Amino acid sequence: MLPLVIPFPDIDPALFTIAVGGFEFSLRWYALSYIVGLVIAWRLVVHLMRRPRHWPGNKSPMTPEQPEELLTWMVLGVVLGGRAGYALFYDFPRFAEDPLQIVKIWEGGMSFHGGFLGVIVATILYTRRKRMPVLQVGDAVACAAPVGLLLGRLANFINGELYGRPTDVSWAMQFPLHDPATGGRDWTNLTEPRHPSQLYEAALEGAVLLAVMWWLAKRRDWLKHPGAMIGVFFIGYGLARFTVEFFREPDAHLAGMVRDLGLSMGQVLSLPMLAIGSMFIWFSFRRRIA
């Protein structure tokens, strides 16, 4: 018998719903996390651009006004990349059978690794178009990225999705299952006690990684080494995700992969991030800064 099982909070996944005629519009916490995360990230990048002393040659790579333009490119990168990554990495057979499913974003299904690749592509395209130093702009974006991860994982928790494996720890939670009849939650049918792994991810990928990166950027002057903060983000996220995957429940259709390899899809995709991040840091500190 567990000494304590924390009840899952009954928070509606929709912040509010407006019905007009026969049409309903809902603002869901998950969508709000994307919006707020991107806005805060934008303001953090502006903050860095207004402090040229942190950058090589005491010169910021962008004006304080330009991050707003970059934000539009990043929104497209996150949405398109996240959806394409989910289709490719996590549920390819279903999307291959019905490719139109990829545009149904409102049904859920976003991949961090896909969204991350989308942001990289968007940043490269924007900086090439504006003739900016891509590594320095990338460092600024990397410093702000953990905010989106923190809010996104909290939204996953509110939605009662991506919960962890069964456990007997005293802070375990029982999550309500999905009711196919109503499309909502079935509070009479709960999971066995499980790890609230969404909160683990919010803490490690979000709060801890954000604190480490801003300490390195503001106190240790790592922004003066172009590419270093990109490397820190790759390594920090890779380590956090690889660790938390031991507590997350793997996707049902990928259980065979976990059984055969001993690794989840999230862990497999995190391994290259560790290697790439190490390379970024190594090259950034070997490079002579004018």
mmCIF file of C-alpha atoms in Angstrom:
data_model
loop_
_atom_site.group_PDB
_atom_site.id
_atom_site.type_symbol
_atom_site.label_atom_id
_atom_site.label_comp_id
_atom_site.label_asym_id
_atom_site.label_seq_id
_atom_site.Cartn_x
_atom_site.Cartn_y
_atom_site.Cartn_z
ATOM 1 C CA MET A 1 0.000 0.000 0.000
ATOM 2 C CA LEU A 2 1.437 3.347 -0.985
ATOM 3 C CA PRO A 3 2.006 5.777 1.918
ATOM 4 C CA LEU A 4 0.712 8.627 -0.228
ATOM 5 C CA VAL A 5 -0.832 9.026 -3.662
ATOM 6 C CA ILE A 6 -1.192 12.642 -4.732
ATOM 7 C CA PRO A 7 -4.513 13.229 -6.510
ATOM 8 C CA PHE A 8 -4.226 14.557 -10.040
ATOM 9 C CA PRO A 9 -5.629 18.130 -10.118
ATOM 10 C CA ASP A 10 -8.901 18.537 -11.989
ATOM 11 C CA ILE A 11 -7.793 21.352 -14.318
ATOM 12 C CA ASP A 12 -9.718 21.711 -17.563
ATOM 13 C CA PRO A 13 -7.324 21.308 -20.537
ATOM 14 C CA ALA A 14 -9.152 24.270 -22.120
ATOM 15 C CA LEU A 15 -8.586 27.621 -20.472
ATOM 16 C CA PHE A 16 -11.897 28.804 -21.908
ATOM 17 C CA THR A 17 -14.348 27.865 -24.651
ATOM 18 C CA ILE A 18 -16.449 30.263 -26.717
ATOM 19 C CA ALA A 19 -19.457 28.976 -28.649
ATOM 20 C CA VAL A 20 -20.734 31.066 -31.558
ATOM 21 C CA GLY A 21 -23.594 29.497 -33.451
ATOM 22 C CA GLY A 22 -22.568 25.956 -34.190
ATOM 23 C CA PHE A 23 -18.848 26.705 -33.903
ATOM 24 C CA GLU A 24 -16.759 26.359 -30.762
ATOM 25 C CA PHE A 25 -13.358 27.892 -30.134
ATOM 26 C CA SER A 26 -11.203 26.731 -27.220
ATOM 27 C CA LEU A 27 -7.926 28.142 -25.973
ATOM 28 C CA ARG A 28 -6.125 25.159 -24.539
ATOM 29 C CA TRP A 29 -3.305 25.300 -22.021
ATOM 30 C CA TYR A 30 -1.047 23.520 -24.507
ATOM 31 C CA ALA A 31 -1.544 26.197 -27.147
ATOM 32 C CA LEU A 32 -1.146 28.902 -24.516
ATOM 33 C CA SER A 33 2.184 27.399 -23.437
ATOM 34 C CA TYR A 34 3.482 27.765 -27.010
ATOM 35 C CA ILE A 35 2.266 31.368 -27.260
ATOM 36 C CA VAL A 36 3.579 32.503 -23.871
ATOM 37 C CA GLY A 37 6.824 30.547 -24.280
ATOM 38 C CA LEU A 38 7.592 32.188 -27.618
ATOM 39 C CA VAL A 39 6.752 35.671 -26.309
ATOM 40 C CA ILE A 40 8.978 35.263 -23.229
ATOM 41 C CA ALA A 41 11.765 33.822 -25.401
ATOM 42 C CA TRP A 42 11.492 36.866 -27.662
ATOM 43 C CA ARG A 43 11.835 39.246 -24.714
ATOM 44 C CA LEU A 44 14.822 37.316 -23.354
ATOM 45 C CA VAL A 45 16.596 37.560 -26.708
ATOM 46 C CA VAL A 46 15.864 41.317 -26.782
ATOM 47 C CA HIS A 47 17.353 41.553 -23.277
ATOM 48 C CA LEU A 48 20.590 39.953 -24.485
ATOM 49 C CA MET A 49 20.773 42.172 -27.556
ATOM 50 C CA ARG A 50 20.607 45.256 -25.347
ATOM 51 C CA ARG A 51 23.767 44.150 -23.507
ATOM 52 C CA PRO A 52 26.568 44.228 -26.069
ATOM 53 C CA ARG A 53 29.223 43.674 -23.392
ATOM 54 C CA HIS A 54 28.297 39.971 -23.337
ATOM 55 C CA TRP A 55 29.089 39.453 -27.039
ATOM 56 C CA PRO A 56 32.349 39.131 -29.012
ATOM 57 C CA GLY A 57 33.894 42.525 -29.626
ATOM 58 C CA ASN A 58 31.233 44.035 -27.335
ATOM 59 C CA LYS A 59 28.845 44.127 -30.284
ATOM 60 C CA SER A 60 25.416 42.444 -30.311
ATOM 61 C CA PRO A 61 24.657 40.310 -33.388
ATOM 62 C CA MET A 62 21.166 41.844 -33.748
ATOM 63 C CA THR A 63 19.435 45.101 -32.982
ATOM 64 C CA PRO A 64 16.817 44.981 -30.183
ATOM 65 C CA GLU A 65 14.102 45.287 -32.849
ATOM 66 C CA GLN A 66 15.148 42.328 -35.010
ATOM 67 C CA PRO A 67 14.224 39.473 -32.613
ATOM 68 C CA GLU A 68 10.564 40.298 -33.283
ATOM 69 C CA GLU A 69 11.109 39.415 -36.958
ATOM 70 C CA LEU A 70 12.942 36.253 -35.977
ATOM 71 C CA LEU A 71 9.997 35.278 -33.744
ATOM 72 C CA THR A 72 7.729 34.869 -36.795
ATOM 73 C CA TRP A 73 10.229 32.526 -38.428
ATOM 74 C CA MET A 74 10.579 30.537 -35.196
ATOM 75 C CA VAL A 75 6.813 30.086 -34.838
ATOM 76 C CA LEU A 76 6.693 28.491 -38.285
ATOM 77 C CA GLY A 77 9.739 26.379 -37.471
ATOM 78 C CA VAL A 78 8.284 25.080 -34.201
ATOM 79 C CA VAL A 79 4.858 24.203 -35.618
ATOM 80 C CA LEU A 80 5.964 22.722 -38.947
ATOM 81 C CA GLY A 81 9.013 20.979 -37.538
ATOM 82 C CA GLY A 82 7.224 19.670 -34.455
ATOM 83 C CA ARG A 83 4.393 18.174 -36.461
ATOM 84 C CA ALA A 84 6.651 16.715 -39.157
ATOM 85 C CA GLY A 85 8.961 15.279 -36.500
ATOM 86 C CA TYR A 86 6.084 13.560 -34.715
ATOM 87 C CA ALA A 87 4.896 12.045 -37.974
ATOM 88 C CA LEU A 88 8.383 10.844 -38.897
ATOM 89 C CA PHE A 89 9.760 9.692 -35.551
ATOM 90 C CA TYR A 90 6.735 8.510 -33.576
ATOM 91 C CA ASP A 91 3.799 7.491 -35.793
ATOM 92 C CA PHE A 92 5.056 7.161 -39.360
ATOM 93 C CA PRO A 93 2.782 4.259 -40.474
ATOM 94 C CA ARG A 94 -0.415 6.178 -39.621
ATOM 95 C CA PHE A 95 0.718 9.336 -41.385
ATOM 96 C CA ALA A 96 2.020 7.398 -44.375
ATOM 97 C CA GLU A 97 -1.414 5.809 -44.749
ATOM 98 C CA ASP A 98 -3.211 9.160 -44.475
ATOM 99 C CA PRO A 99 -0.808 12.099 -45.131
ATOM 100 C CA LEU A 100 -3.587 14.654 -44.530
ATOM 101 C CA GLN A 101 -3.411 13.775 -40.837
ATOM 102 C CA ILE A 102 -0.266 15.890 -40.592
ATOM 103 C CA VAL A 103 -2.241 19.138 -40.915
ATOM 104 C CA LYS A 104 -4.624 18.228 -38.062
ATOM 105 C CA ILE A 105 -2.545 19.928 -35.401
ATOM 106 C CA TRP A 106 -5.580 20.360 -33.140
ATOM 107 C CA GLU A 107 -5.650 16.580 -32.595
ATOM 108 C CA GLY A 108 -2.265 16.734 -30.849
ATOM 109 C CA GLY A 109 1.058 15.145 -31.609
ATOM 110 C CA MET A 110 4.176 17.335 -31.570
ATOM 111 C CA SER A 111 7.797 16.237 -31.372
ATOM 112 C CA PHE A 112 10.340 18.348 -29.503
ATOM 113 C CA HIS A 113 13.196 17.078 -31.653
ATOM 114 C CA GLY A 114 11.246 17.959 -34.816
ATOM 115 C CA GLY A 115 10.350 21.402 -33.486
ATOM 116 C CA PHE A 116 13.963 21.932 -32.483
ATOM 117 C CA LEU A 117 15.159 21.099 -35.996
ATOM 118 C CA GLY A 118 12.504 23.479 -37.331
ATOM 119 C CA VAL A 119 13.846 26.315 -35.172
ATOM 120 C CA ILE A 120 17.394 25.588 -36.357
ATOM 121 C CA VAL A 121 16.340 25.754 -40.006
ATOM 122 C CA ALA A 122 14.314 28.935 -39.418
ATOM 123 C CA THR A 123 17.229 30.616 -37.614
ATOM 124 C CA ILE A 124 19.710 29.690 -40.348
ATOM 125 C CA LEU A 125 17.412 30.963 -43.102
ATOM 126 C CA TYR A 126 16.713 34.225 -41.266
ATOM 127 C CA THR A 127 20.349 34.960 -40.408
ATOM 128 C CA ARG A 128 21.515 34.199 -43.949
ATOM 129 C CA ARG A 129 18.875 36.519 -45.341
ATOM 130 C CA LYS A 130 19.876 39.317 -42.949
ATOM 131 C CA ARG A 131 23.633 38.585 -43.151
ATOM 132 C CA MET A 132 23.950 37.980 -39.411
ATOM 133 C CA PRO A 133 26.388 35.704 -37.532
ATOM 134 C CA VAL A 134 24.336 32.533 -37.299
ATOM 135 C CA LEU A 135 26.153 31.053 -34.293
ATOM 136 C CA GLN A 136 25.716 34.169 -32.172
ATOM 137 C CA VAL A 137 22.024 34.446 -33.000
ATOM 138 C CA GLY A 138 21.709 30.721 -32.321
ATOM 139 C CA ASP A 139 23.314 31.200 -28.909
ATOM 140 C CA ALA A 140 20.710 33.810 -28.019
ATOM 141 C CA VAL A 141 17.862 31.567 -29.134
ATOM 142 C CA ALA A 142 19.342 28.650 -27.175
ATOM 143 C CA CYS A 143 19.459 30.738 -23.985
ATOM 144 C CA ALA A 144 15.720 31.400 -24.282
ATOM 145 C CA ALA A 145 14.581 27.930 -25.404
ATOM 146 C CA PRO A 146 14.271 26.292 -21.932
ATOM 147 C CA VAL A 147 11.369 28.643 -21.123
ATOM 148 C CA GLY A 148 9.264 26.995 -23.826
ATOM 149 C CA LEU A 149 10.223 23.548 -22.567
ATOM 150 C CA LEU A 150 9.224 24.441 -19.010
ATOM 151 C CA LEU A 151 5.798 25.740 -20.033
ATOM 152 C CA GLY A 152 5.213 22.953 -22.546
ATOM 153 C CA ARG A 153 5.851 20.213 -19.981
ATOM 154 C CA LEU A 154 3.555 21.922 -17.468
ATOM 155 C CA ALA A 155 0.872 21.934 -20.170
ATOM 156 C CA ASN A 156 1.475 18.206 -20.741
ATOM 157 C CA PHE A 157 0.865 17.708 -17.022
ATOM 158 C CA ILE A 158 -2.370 19.720 -17.053
ATOM 159 C CA ASN A 159 -3.548 17.666 -20.040
ATOM 160 C CA GLY A 160 -2.794 14.454 -18.145
ATOM 161 C CA GLU A 161 -0.677 13.163 -21.050
ATOM 162 C CA LEU A 162 2.811 11.709 -21.399
ATOM 163 C CA TYR A 163 2.714 10.472 -17.812
ATOM 164 C CA GLY A 164 5.321 8.163 -16.360
ATOM 165 C CA ARG A 165 5.713 4.484 -15.623
ATOM 166 C CA PRO A 166 3.932 2.690 -12.766
ATOM 167 C CA THR A 167 5.721 3.275 -9.465
ATOM 168 C CA ASP A 168 5.438 2.940 -5.698
ATOM 169 C CA VAL A 169 7.092 6.259 -4.795
ATOM 170 C CA SER A 170 5.169 8.314 -2.268
ATOM 171 C CA TRP A 171 4.575 11.190 -4.719
ATOM 172 C CA ALA A 172 2.951 8.964 -7.356
ATOM 173 C CA MET A 173 -0.190 10.136 -9.135
ATOM 174 C CA GLN A 174 -3.205 8.409 -10.660
ATOM 175 C CA PHE A 175 -4.127 10.005 -13.980
ATOM 176 C CA PRO A 176 -7.662 9.839 -15.427
ATOM 177 C CA LEU A 177 -7.963 7.864 -18.635
ATOM 178 C CA HIS A 178 -9.430 9.234 -21.842
ATOM 179 C CA ASP A 179 -13.162 8.687 -22.309
ATOM 180 C CA PRO A 180 -13.767 7.984 -26.024
ATOM 181 C CA ALA A 181 -17.499 8.543 -25.601
ATOM 182 C CA THR A 182 -17.244 12.135 -24.359
ATOM 183 C CA GLY A 183 -13.765 13.004 -25.572
ATOM 184 C CA GLY A 184 -12.913 14.118 -22.035
ATOM 185 C CA ARG A 185 -11.526 12.493 -18.922
ATOM 186 C CA ASP A 186 -12.957 9.439 -17.214
ATOM 187 C CA TRP A 187 -12.522 10.134 -13.512
ATOM 188 C CA THR A 188 -13.993 6.744 -12.633
ATOM 189 C CA ASN A 189 -11.216 4.981 -14.526
ATOM 190 C CA LEU A 190 -7.771 5.958 -13.275
ATOM 191 C CA THR A 191 -4.306 4.650 -14.042
ATOM 192 C CA GLU A 192 -2.319 2.809 -11.426
ATOM 193 C CA PRO A 193 0.014 5.136 -9.451
ATOM 194 C CA ARG A 194 2.610 6.539 -11.864
ATOM 195 C CA HIS A 195 5.543 8.925 -11.984
ATOM 196 C CA PRO A 196 4.479 12.528 -12.780
ATOM 197 C CA SER A 197 7.306 12.549 -15.322
ATOM 198 C CA GLN A 198 6.016 15.716 -16.990
ATOM 199 C CA LEU A 199 7.033 17.607 -13.836
ATOM 200 C CA TYR A 200 10.465 15.943 -13.863
ATOM 201 C CA GLU A 201 10.950 17.203 -17.407
ATOM 202 C CA ALA A 202 9.682 20.692 -16.573
ATOM 203 C CA ALA A 203 12.250 20.877 -13.779
ATOM 204 C CA LEU A 204 15.272 19.463 -15.644
ATOM 205 C CA GLU A 205 14.697 20.550 -19.264
ATOM 206 C CA GLY A 206 13.169 23.839 -18.202
ATOM 207 C CA ALA A 207 14.105 25.371 -14.858
ATOM 208 C CA VAL A 208 17.501 23.745 -14.246
ATOM 209 C CA LEU A 209 18.727 24.103 -17.835
ATOM 210 C CA LEU A 210 17.560 27.734 -17.964
ATOM 211 C CA ALA A 211 19.416 28.572 -14.740
ATOM 212 C CA VAL A 212 22.639 26.883 -15.895
ATOM 213 C CA MET A 213 22.607 28.555 -19.311
ATOM 214 C CA TRP A 214 21.969 32.062 -17.976
ATOM 215 C CA TRP A 215 24.658 31.644 -15.344
ATOM 216 C CA LEU A 216 27.159 30.670 -18.055
ATOM 217 C CA ALA A 217 25.990 33.468 -20.372
ATOM 218 C CA LYS A 218 25.847 36.297 -17.837
ATOM 219 C CA ARG A 219 28.454 35.304 -15.253
ATOM 220 C CA ARG A 220 31.003 33.294 -17.242
ATOM 221 C CA ASP A 221 30.829 35.195 -20.572
ATOM 222 C CA TRP A 222 30.209 32.087 -22.668
ATOM 223 C CA LEU A 223 28.368 34.223 -25.231
ATOM 224 C CA LYS A 224 31.778 35.535 -26.264
ATOM 225 C CA HIS A 225 32.478 32.067 -27.693
ATOM 226 C CA PRO A 226 30.056 31.702 -30.647
ATOM 227 C CA GLY A 227 28.331 28.327 -30.592
ATOM 228 C CA ALA A 228 29.113 27.522 -26.955
ATOM 229 C CA MET A 229 25.582 28.129 -25.656
ATOM 230 C CA ILE A 230 24.145 26.095 -28.512
ATOM 231 C CA GLY A 231 26.371 23.262 -27.330
ATOM 232 C CA VAL A 232 25.255 23.691 -23.714
ATOM 233 C CA PHE A 233 21.631 23.478 -24.779
ATOM 234 C CA PHE A 234 22.229 20.333 -26.842
ATOM 235 C CA ILE A 235 24.034 18.615 -23.961
ATOM 236 C CA GLY A 236 21.705 19.867 -21.227
ATOM 237 C CA TYR A 237 18.536 18.863 -23.014
ATOM 238 C CA GLY A 238 20.030 15.556 -24.148
ATOM 239 C CA LEU A 239 21.042 14.601 -20.612
ATOM 240 C CA ALA A 240 17.735 15.722 -19.101
ATOM 241 C CA ARG A 241 15.613 13.912 -21.690
ATOM 242 C CA PHE A 242 17.729 10.748 -21.598
ATOM 243 C CA THR A 243 17.390 10.635 -17.797
ATOM 244 C CA VAL A 244 13.658 11.318 -17.607
ATOM 245 C CA GLU A 245 12.920 8.691 -20.276
ATOM 246 C CA PHE A 246 13.677 6.054 -17.633
ATOM 247 C CA PHE A 247 10.557 7.280 -15.812
ATOM 248 C CA ARG A 248 8.305 8.061 -18.810
ATOM 249 C CA GLU A 249 5.815 5.589 -20.202
ATOM 250 C CA PRO A 250 6.916 4.845 -23.795
ATOM 251 C CA ASP A 251 4.388 5.206 -26.614
ATOM 252 C CA ALA A 252 2.399 1.978 -26.940
ATOM 253 C CA HIS A 253 3.287 1.502 -30.608
ATOM 254 C CA LEU A 254 7.010 1.918 -29.776
ATOM 255 C CA ALA A 255 7.096 -0.551 -26.871
ATOM 256 C CA GLY A 256 8.784 -3.145 -29.078
ATOM 257 C CA MET A 257 11.645 -0.767 -29.776
ATOM 258 C CA VAL A 258 12.213 -0.218 -26.059
ATOM 259 C CA ARG A 259 12.144 -3.954 -25.473
ATOM 260 C CA ASP A 260 14.581 -4.746 -28.298
ATOM 261 C CA LEU A 261 17.053 -1.862 -27.890
ATOM 262 C CA GLY A 262 16.638 -1.101 -24.206
ATOM 263 C CA LEU A 263 16.227 2.544 -25.233
ATOM 264 C CA SER A 264 13.175 4.667 -25.977
ATOM 265 C CA MET A 265 12.808 6.807 -29.078
ATOM 266 C CA GLY A 266 13.448 9.896 -26.943
ATOM 267 C CA GLN A 267 16.744 8.414 -25.743
ATOM 268 C CA VAL A 268 17.814 7.386 -29.236
ATOM 269 C CA LEU A 269 17.170 10.919 -30.512
ATOM 270 C CA SER A 270 19.007 12.428 -27.529
ATOM 271 C CA LEU A 271 22.280 10.575 -28.117
ATOM 272 C CA PRO A 272 23.222 12.596 -31.243
ATOM 273 C CA MET A 273 22.410 15.780 -29.316
ATOM 274 C CA LEU A 274 25.057 14.925 -26.718
ATOM 275 C CA ALA A 275 27.682 14.334 -29.399
ATOM 276 C CA ILE A 276 26.771 17.443 -31.401
ATOM 277 C CA GLY A 277 26.687 19.613 -28.278
ATOM 278 C CA SER A 278 30.159 18.462 -27.242
ATOM 279 C CA MET A 279 31.489 19.318 -30.705
ATOM 280 C CA PHE A 280 29.961 22.793 -30.575
ATOM 281 C CA ILE A 281 31.591 23.577 -27.217
ATOM 282 C CA TRP A 282 34.957 22.150 -28.257
ATOM 283 C CA PHE A 283 35.093 24.141 -31.494
ATOM 284 C CA SER A 284 33.752 27.332 -29.902
ATOM 285 C CA PHE A 285 36.572 27.467 -27.357
ATOM 286 C CA ARG A 286 39.261 26.547 -29.882
ATOM 287 C CA ARG A 287 38.187 29.253 -32.287
ATOM 288 C CA ARG A 288 40.142 32.495 -31.992
ATOM 289 C CA ILE A 289 37.790 35.432 -31.441
ATOM 290 C CA ALA A 290 38.747 38.703 -33.128
#
